[in-house]
PDB file of C-alpha atoms in Angstrom:
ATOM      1  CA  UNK L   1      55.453 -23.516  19.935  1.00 43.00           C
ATOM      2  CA  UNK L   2      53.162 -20.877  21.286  1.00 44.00           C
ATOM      3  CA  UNK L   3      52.812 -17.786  19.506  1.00 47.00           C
ATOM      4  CA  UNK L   4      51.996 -16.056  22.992  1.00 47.00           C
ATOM      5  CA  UNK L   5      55.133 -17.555  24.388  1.00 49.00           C
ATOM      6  CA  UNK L   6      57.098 -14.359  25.720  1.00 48.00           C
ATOM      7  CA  UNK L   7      60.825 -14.127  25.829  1.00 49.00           C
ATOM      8  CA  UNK L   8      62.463 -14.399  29.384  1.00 53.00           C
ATOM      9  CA  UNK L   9      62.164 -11.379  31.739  1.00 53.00           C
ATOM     10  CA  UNK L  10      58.642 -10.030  29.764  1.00 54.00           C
ATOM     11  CA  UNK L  11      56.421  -8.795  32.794  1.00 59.00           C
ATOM     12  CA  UNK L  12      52.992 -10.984  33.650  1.00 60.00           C
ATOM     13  CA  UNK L  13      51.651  -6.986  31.796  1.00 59.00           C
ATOM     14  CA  UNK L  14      53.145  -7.389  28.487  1.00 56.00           C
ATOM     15  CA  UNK L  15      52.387 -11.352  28.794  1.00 49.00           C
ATOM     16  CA  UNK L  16      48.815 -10.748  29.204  1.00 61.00           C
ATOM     17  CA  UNK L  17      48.569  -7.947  25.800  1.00 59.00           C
ATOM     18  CA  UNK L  18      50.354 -10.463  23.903  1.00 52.00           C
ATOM     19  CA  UNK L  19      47.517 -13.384  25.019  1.00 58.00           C
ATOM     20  CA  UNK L  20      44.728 -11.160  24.495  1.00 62.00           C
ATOM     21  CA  UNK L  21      46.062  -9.807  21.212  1.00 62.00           C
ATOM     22  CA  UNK L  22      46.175 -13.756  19.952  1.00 54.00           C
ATOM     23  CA  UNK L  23      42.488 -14.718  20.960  1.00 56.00           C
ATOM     24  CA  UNK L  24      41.092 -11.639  19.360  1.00 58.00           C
ATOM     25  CA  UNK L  25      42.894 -12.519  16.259  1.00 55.00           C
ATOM     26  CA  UNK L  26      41.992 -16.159  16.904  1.00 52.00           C
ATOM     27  CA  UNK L  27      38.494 -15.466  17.016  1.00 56.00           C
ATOM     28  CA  UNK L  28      38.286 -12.553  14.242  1.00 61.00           C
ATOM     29  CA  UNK L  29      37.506 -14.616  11.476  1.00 65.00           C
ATOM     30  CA  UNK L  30      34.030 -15.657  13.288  1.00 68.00           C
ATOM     31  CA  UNK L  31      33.322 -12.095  12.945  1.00 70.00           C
ATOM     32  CA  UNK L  32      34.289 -11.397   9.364  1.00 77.00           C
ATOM     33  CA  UNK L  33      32.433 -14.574   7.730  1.00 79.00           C
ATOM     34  CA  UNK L  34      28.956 -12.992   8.851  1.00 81.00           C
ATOM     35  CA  UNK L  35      29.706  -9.707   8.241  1.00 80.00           C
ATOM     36  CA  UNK L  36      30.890 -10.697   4.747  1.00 83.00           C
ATOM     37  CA  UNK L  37      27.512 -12.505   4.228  1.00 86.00           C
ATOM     38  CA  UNK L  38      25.414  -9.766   5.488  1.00 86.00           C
ATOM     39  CA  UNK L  39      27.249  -7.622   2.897  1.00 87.00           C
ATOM     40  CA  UNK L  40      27.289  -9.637   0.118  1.00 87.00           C
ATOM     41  CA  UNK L  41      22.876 -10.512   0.718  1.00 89.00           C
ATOM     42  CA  UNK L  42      22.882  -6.771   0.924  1.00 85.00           C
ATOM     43  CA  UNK L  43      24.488  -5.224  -2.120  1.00 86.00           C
ATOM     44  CA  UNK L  44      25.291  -8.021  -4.402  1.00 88.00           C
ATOM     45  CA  UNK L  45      21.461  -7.676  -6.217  1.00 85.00           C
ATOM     46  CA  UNK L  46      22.173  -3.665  -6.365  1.00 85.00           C
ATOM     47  CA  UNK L  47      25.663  -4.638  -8.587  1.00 87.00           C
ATOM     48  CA  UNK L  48      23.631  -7.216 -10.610  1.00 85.00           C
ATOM     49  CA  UNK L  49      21.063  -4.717 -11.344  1.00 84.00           C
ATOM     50  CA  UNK L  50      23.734  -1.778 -12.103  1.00 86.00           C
ATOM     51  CA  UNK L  51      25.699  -4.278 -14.175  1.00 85.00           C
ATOM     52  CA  UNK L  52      22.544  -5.153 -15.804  1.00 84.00           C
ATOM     53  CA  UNK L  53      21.597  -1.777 -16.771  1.00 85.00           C
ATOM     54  CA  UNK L  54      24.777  -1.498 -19.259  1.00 87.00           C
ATOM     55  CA  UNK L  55      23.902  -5.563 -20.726  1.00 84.00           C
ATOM     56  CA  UNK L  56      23.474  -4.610 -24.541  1.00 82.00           C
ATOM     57  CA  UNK L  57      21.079  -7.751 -24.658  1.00 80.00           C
ATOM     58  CA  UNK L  58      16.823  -7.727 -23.430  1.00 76.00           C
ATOM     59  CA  UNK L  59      18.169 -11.192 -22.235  1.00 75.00           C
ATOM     60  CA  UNK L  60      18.906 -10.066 -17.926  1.00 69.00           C
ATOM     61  CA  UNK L  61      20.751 -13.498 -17.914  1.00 71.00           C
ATOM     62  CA  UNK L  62      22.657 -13.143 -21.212  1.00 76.00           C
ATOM     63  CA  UNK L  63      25.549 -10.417 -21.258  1.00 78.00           C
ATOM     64  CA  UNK L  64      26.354  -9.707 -24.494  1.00 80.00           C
ATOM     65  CA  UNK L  65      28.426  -6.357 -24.353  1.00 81.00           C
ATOM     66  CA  UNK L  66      28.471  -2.811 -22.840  1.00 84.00           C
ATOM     67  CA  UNK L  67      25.927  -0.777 -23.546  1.00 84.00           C
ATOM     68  CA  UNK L  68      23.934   2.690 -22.999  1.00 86.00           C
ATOM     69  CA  UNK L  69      20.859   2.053 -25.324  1.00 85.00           C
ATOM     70  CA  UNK L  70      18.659   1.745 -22.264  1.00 85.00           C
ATOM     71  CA  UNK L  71      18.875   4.604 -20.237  1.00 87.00           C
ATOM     72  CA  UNK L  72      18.544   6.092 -23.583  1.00 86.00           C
ATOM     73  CA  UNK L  73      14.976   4.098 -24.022  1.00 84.00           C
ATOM     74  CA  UNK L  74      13.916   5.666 -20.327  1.00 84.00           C
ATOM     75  CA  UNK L  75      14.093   9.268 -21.600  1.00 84.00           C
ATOM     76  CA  UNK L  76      12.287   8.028 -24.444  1.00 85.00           C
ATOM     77  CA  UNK L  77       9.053   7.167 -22.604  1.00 83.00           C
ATOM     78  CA  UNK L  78       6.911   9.813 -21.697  1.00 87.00           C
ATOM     79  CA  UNK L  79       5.180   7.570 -19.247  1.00 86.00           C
ATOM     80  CA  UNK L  80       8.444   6.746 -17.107  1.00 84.00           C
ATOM     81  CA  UNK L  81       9.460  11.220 -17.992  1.00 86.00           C
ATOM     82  CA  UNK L  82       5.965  12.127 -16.505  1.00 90.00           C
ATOM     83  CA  UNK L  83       6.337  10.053 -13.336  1.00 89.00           C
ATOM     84  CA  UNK L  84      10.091  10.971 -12.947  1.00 87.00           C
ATOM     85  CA  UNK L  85       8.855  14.694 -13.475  1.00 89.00           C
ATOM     86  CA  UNK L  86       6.261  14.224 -10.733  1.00 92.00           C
ATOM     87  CA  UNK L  87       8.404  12.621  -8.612  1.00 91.00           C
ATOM     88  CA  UNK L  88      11.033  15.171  -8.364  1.00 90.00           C
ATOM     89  CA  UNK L  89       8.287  18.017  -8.019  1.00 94.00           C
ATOM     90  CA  UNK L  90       6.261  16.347  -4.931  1.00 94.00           C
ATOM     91  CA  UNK L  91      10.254  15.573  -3.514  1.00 93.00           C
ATOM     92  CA  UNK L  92      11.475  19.032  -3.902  1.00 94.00           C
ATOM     93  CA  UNK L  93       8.677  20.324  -2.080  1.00 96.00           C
ATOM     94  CA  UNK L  94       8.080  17.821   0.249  1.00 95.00           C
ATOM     95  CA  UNK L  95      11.800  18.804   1.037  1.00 94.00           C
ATOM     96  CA  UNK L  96      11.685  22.521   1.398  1.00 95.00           C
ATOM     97  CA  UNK L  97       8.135  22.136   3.350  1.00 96.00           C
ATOM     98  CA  UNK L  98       9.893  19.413   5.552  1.00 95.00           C
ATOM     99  CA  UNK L  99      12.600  21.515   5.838  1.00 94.00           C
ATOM    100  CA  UNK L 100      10.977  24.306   7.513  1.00 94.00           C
ATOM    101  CA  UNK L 101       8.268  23.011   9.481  1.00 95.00           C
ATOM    102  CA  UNK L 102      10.663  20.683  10.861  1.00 94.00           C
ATOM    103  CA  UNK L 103      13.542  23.451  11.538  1.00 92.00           C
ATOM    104  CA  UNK L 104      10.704  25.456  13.490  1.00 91.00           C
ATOM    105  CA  UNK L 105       9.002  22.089  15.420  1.00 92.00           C
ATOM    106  CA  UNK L 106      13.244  21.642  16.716  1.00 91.00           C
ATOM    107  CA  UNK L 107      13.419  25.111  17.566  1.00 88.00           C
ATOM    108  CA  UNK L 108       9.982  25.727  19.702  1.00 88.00           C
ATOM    109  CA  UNK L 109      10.898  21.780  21.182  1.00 90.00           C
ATOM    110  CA  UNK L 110      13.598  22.861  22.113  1.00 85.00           C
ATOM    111  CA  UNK L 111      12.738  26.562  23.259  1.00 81.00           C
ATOM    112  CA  UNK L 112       9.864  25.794  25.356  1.00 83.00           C
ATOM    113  CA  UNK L 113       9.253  22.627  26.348  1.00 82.00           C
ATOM    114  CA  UNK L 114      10.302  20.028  28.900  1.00 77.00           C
ATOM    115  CA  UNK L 115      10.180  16.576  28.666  1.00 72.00           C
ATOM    116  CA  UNK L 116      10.196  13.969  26.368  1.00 79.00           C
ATOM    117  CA  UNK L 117       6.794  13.790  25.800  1.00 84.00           C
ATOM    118  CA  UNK L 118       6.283  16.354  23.059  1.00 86.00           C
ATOM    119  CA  UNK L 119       9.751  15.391  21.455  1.00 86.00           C
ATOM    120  CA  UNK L 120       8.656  11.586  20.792  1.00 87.00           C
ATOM    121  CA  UNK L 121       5.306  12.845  19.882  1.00 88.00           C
ATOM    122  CA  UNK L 122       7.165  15.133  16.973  1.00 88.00           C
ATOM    123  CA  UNK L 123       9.336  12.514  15.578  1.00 88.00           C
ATOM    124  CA  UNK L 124       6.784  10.031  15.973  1.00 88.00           C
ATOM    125  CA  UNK L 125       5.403   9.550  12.112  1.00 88.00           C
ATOM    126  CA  UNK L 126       9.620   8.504  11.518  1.00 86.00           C
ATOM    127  CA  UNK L 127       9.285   5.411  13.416  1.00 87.00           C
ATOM    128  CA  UNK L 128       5.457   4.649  13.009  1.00 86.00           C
ATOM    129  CA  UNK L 129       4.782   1.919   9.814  1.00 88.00           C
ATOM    130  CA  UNK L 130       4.857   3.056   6.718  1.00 88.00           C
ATOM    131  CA  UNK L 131       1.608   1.360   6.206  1.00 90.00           C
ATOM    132  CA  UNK L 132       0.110   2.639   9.136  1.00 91.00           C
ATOM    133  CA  UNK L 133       0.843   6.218   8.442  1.00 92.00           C
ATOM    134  CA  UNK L 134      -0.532   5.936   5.003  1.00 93.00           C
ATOM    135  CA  UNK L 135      -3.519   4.566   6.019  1.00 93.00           C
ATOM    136  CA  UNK L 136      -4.222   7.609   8.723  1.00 93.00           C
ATOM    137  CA  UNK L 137      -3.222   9.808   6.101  1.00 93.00           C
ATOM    138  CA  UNK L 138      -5.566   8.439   3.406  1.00 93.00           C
ATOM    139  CA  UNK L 139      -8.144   8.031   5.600  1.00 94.00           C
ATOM    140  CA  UNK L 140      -8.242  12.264   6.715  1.00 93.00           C
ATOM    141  CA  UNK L 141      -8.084  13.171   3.128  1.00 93.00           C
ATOM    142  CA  UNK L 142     -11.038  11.318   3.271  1.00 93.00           C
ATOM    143  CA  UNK L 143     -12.736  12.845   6.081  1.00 93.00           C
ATOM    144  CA  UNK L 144     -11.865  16.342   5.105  1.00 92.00           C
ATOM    145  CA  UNK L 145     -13.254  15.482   0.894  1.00 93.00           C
ATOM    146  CA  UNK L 146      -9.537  16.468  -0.105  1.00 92.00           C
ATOM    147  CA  UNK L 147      -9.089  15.566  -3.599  1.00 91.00           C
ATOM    148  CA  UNK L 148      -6.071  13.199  -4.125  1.00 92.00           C
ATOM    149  CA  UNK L 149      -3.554  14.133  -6.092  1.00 91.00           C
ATOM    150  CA  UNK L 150       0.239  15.748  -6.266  1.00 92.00           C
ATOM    151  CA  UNK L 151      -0.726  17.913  -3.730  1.00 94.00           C
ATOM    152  CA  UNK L 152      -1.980  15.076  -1.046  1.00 94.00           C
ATOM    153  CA  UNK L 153       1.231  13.388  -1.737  1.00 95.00           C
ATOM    154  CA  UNK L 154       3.289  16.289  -0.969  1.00 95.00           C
ATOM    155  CA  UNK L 155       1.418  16.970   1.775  1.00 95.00           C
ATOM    156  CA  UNK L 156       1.382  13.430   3.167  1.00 94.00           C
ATOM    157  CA  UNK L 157       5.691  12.913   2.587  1.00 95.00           C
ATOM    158  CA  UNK L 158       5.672  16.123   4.369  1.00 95.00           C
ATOM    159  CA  UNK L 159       4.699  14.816   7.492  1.00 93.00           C
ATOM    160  CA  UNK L 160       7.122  11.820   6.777  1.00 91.00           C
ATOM    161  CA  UNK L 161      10.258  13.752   6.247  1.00 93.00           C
ATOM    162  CA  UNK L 162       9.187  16.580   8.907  1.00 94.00           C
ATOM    163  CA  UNK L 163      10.188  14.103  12.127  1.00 93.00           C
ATOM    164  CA  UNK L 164      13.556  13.223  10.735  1.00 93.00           C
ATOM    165  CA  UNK L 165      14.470  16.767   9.709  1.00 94.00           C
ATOM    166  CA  UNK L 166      12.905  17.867  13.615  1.00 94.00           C
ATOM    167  CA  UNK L 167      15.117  14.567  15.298  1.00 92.00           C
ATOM    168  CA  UNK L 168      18.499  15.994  12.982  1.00 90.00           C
ATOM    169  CA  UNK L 169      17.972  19.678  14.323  1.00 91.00           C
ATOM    170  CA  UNK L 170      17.045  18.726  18.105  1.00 91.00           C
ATOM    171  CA  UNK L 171      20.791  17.248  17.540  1.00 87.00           C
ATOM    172  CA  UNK L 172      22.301  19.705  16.757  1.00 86.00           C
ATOM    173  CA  UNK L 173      20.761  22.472  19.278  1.00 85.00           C
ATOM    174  CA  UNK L 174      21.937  19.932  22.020  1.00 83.00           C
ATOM    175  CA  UNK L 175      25.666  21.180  20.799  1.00 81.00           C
ATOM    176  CA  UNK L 176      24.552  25.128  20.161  1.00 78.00           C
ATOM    177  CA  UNK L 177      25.942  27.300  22.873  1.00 76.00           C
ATOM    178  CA  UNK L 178      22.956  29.290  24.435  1.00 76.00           C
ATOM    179  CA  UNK L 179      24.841  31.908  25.365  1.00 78.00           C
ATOM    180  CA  UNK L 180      24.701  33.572  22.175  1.00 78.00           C
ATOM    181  CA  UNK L 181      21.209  33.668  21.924  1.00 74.00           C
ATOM    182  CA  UNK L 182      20.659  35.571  24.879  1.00 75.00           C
ATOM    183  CA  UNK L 183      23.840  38.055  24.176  1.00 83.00           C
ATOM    184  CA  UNK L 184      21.744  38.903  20.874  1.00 80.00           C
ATOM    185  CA  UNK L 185      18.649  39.509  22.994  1.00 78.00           C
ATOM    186  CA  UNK L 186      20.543  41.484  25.585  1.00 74.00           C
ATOM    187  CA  UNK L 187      21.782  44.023  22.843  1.00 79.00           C
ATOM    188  CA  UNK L 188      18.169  44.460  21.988  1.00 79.00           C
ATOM    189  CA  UNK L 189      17.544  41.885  18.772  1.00 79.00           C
ATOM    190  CA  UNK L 190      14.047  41.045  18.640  1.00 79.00           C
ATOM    191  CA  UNK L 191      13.299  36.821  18.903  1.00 77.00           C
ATOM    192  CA  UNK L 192      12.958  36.630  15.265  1.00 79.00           C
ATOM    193  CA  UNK L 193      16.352  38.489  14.230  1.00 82.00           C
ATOM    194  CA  UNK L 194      18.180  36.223  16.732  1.00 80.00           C
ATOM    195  CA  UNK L 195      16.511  33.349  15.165  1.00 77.00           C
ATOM    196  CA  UNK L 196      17.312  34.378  11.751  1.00 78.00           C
ATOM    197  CA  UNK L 197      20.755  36.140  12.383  1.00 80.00           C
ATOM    198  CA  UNK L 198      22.094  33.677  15.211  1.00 80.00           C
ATOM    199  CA  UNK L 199      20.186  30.873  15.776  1.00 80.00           C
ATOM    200  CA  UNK L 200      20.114  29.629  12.119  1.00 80.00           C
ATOM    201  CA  UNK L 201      23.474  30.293  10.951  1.00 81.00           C
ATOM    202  CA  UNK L 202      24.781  28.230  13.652  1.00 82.00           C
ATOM    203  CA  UNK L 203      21.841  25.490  12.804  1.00 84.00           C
ATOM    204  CA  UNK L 204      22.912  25.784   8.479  1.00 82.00           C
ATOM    205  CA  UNK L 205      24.638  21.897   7.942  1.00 82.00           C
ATOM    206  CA  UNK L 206      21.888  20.208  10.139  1.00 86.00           C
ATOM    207  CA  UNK L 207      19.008  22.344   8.353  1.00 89.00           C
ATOM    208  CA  UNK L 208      20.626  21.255   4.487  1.00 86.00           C
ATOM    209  CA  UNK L 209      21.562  18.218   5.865  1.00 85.00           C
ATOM    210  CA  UNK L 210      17.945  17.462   6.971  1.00 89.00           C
ATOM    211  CA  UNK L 211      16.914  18.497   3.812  1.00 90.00           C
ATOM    212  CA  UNK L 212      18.734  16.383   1.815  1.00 86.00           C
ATOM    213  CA  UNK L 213      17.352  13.682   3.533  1.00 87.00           C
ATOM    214  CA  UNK L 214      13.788  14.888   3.197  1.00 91.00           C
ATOM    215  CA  UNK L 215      14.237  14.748  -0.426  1.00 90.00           C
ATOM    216  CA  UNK L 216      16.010  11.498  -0.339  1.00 87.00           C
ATOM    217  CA  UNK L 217      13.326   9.769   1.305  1.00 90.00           C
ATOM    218  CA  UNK L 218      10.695  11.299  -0.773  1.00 91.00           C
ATOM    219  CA  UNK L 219      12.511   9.992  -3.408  1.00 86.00           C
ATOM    220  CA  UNK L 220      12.190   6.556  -3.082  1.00 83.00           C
ATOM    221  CA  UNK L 221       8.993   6.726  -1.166  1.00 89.00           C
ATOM    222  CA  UNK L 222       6.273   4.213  -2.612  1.00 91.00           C
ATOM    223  CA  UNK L 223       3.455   3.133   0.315  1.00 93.00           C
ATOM    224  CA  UNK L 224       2.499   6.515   1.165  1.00 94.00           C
ATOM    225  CA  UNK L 225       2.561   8.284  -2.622  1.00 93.00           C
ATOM    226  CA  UNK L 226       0.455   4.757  -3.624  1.00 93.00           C
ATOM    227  CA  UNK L 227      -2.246   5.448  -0.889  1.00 93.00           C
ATOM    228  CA  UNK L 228      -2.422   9.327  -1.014  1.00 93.00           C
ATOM    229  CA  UNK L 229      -2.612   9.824  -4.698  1.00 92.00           C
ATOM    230  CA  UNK L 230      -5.061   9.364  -7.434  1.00 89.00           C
ATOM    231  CA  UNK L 231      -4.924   7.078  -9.970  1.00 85.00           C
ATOM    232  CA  UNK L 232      -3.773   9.664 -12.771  1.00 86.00           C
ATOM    233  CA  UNK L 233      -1.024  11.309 -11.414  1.00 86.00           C
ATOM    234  CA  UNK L 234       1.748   8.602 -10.955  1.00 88.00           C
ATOM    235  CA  UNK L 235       5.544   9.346  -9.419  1.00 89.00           C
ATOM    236  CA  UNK L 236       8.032   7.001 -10.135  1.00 87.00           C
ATOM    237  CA  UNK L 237       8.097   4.296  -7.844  1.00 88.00           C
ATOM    238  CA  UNK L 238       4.156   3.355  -8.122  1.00 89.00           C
ATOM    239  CA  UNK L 239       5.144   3.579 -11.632  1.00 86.00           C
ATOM    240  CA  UNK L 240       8.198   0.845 -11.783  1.00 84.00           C
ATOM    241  CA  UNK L 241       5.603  -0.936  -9.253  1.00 85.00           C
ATOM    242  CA  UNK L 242       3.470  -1.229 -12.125  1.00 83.00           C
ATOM    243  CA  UNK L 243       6.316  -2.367 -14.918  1.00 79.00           C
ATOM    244  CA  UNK L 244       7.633  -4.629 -12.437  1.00 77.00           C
ATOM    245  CA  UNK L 245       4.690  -6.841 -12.305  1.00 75.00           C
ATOM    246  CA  UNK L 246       5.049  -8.105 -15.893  1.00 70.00           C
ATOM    247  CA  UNK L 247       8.786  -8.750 -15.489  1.00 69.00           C
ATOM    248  CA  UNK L 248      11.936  -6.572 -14.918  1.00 68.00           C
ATOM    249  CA  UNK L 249      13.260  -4.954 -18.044  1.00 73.00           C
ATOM    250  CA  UNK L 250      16.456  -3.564 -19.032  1.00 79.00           C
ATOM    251  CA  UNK L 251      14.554  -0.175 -18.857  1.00 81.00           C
ATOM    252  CA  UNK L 252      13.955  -0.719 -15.118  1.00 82.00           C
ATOM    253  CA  UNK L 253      17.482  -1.781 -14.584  1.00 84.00           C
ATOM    254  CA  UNK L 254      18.725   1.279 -15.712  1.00 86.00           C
ATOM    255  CA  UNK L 255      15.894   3.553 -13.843  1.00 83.00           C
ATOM    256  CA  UNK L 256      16.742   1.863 -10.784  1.00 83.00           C
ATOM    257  CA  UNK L 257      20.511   2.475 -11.332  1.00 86.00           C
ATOM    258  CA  UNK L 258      19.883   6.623 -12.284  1.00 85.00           C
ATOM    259  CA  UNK L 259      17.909   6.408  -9.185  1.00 81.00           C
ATOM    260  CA  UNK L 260      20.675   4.342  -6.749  1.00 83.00           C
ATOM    261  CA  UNK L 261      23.315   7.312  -7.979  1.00 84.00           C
ATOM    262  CA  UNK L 262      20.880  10.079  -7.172  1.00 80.00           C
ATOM    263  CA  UNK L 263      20.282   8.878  -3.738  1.00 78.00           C
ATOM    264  CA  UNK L 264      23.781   8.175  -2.938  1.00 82.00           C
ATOM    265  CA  UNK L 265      24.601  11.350  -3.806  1.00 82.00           C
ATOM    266  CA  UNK L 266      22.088  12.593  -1.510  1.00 75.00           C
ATOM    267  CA  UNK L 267      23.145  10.570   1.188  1.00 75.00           C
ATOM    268  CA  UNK L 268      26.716  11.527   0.971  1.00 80.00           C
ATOM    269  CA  UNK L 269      26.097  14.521   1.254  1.00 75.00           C
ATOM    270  CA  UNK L 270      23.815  14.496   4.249  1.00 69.00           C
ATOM    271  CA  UNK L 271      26.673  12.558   5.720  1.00 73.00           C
ATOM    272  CA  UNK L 272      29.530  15.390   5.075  1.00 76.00           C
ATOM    273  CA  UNK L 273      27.317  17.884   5.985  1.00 68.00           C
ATOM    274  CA  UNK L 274      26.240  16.105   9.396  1.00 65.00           C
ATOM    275  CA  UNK L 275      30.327  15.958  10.171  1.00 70.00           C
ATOM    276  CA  UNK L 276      30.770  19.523   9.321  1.00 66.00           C
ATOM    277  CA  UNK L 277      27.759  20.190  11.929  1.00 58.00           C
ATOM    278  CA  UNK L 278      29.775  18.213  14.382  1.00 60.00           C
ATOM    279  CA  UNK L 279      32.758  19.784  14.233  1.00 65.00           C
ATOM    280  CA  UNK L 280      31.413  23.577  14.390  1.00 60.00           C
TER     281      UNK L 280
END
């Protein structure tokens, strides 16, 4: 028996739902199985390497209890404690820098320009190759006899970070009401109080959210920081690049799960503050 078969008197309407309801359900497992898949190629190496990181045995394939001894070992090398400590330094300020530049490139976009000329020119470096960028960068460090360093790297994930913080505020001034703007000039406010005491306050989640996600990509940046810096100064990622290439260690495991919680973090909270932007 049918399971679209409808009971006497059902209109050709409700016959109809009840058909299309079946064939969606008929066909919803071909959508689930590759979905599923895509998940599973996704995130099942992340939950081996988190599990990993708590293995009490050196041996990755051998579990032999639960275990905290290596995230202990990280904080004991000051190799992996120097590059975390750069790391976080050339991410903070690549964030703040970011941050502002990219708050002011939305703002003077969106101000007093037309077109979307400028605008795809701005947010440009977050769609260009990460290769590609690094190269250009590395190569006007050159020209201009800039010494490489922590500074060229903050620099350089400056201009990275600054088009997606620019893209997240051009967003959000789509949704700001211009009204108030030009209220606060018409009681006499000069351009920079209104930006500061109108413009901004109304702009807050996109401008932390942006932020977040500066540092969050700084974070785990590696081709850029490996072309713009100098062979001394190492942050994080060039240096589990380095371990890496003699093996993966339980160290790394557990370096790579500190950083996986730190980002997630970040990202959840560029995600709740995103929906609080959307529902001012």
């Amino acid at each position: 028996m049918s399971t679209t078969a409808a009971a006497p008197g059902t209109s050709p309407a409700a016959v109809s739902k009840v058909r299309r309801r079946g064939a969606r359900q008929g066909k919803a497992w071909h959508l689930r199985v590759p979905f599923w898949a895509a998940i599973a190629f996704l995130y099942l190496p992340i939950l081996v390497v988190t599990a990993m990181s708590f293995n009490a045995s050196s041996n990755l394939f051998s579990w032999s209890g639960f275990s905290l001894k290596w995230y202990a070992e990280v904080f004991r090398s000051p190799e992996i404690l120097a590059s975390l400590g750069n790391t976080l330094v050339v991410a903070a300020a690549a964030a703040v820098l970011a941050t502002v530049l990219g708050t002011l490139t939305a703002v003077g976009i969106h101000r007093y320009t037309k077109g979307g000329l400028i605008r795809a020119i701005a947010i440009a470096p977050a769609m260009l190759p990460d290769l590609l960028l690094a190269i250009g960068l590395l190569s006007l460090f050159t020209l201009l006899n800039f010494t490489l360093g922590l500074l060229s790297v903050i620099l350089a994930h400056t201009v990275f970070a600054m088009a997606f913080v620019t893209a997240i505020v051009l967003a959000r001034l789509a949704q700001v009401d211009p009204s108030l703007e030009e209220a606060s000039r018409d009681l006499g406010a000069s351009p920079a109080r209104t930006l500061l005491k109108v413009t901004v306050p109304q702009l807050g989640p996109a401008i932390i959210s942006g932020g977040l996600l500066a540092f969050t990509l700084s974070l785990d940046e590696f081709v850029i920081a490996f072309f713009t810096t100098s062979p001394t100064v190492s942050t994080l990622p060039i240096n589990i690049y380095s371990m890496v290439r003699f093996g993966v260690s339980p160290e790394i495991n557990a370096l790579a799960t500190m950083l996986l919680g730190l980002t997630v973090l970040a990202v959840l909270g560029t995600q709740r503050l995103t929906k609080i932007a959307d529902s001012l």
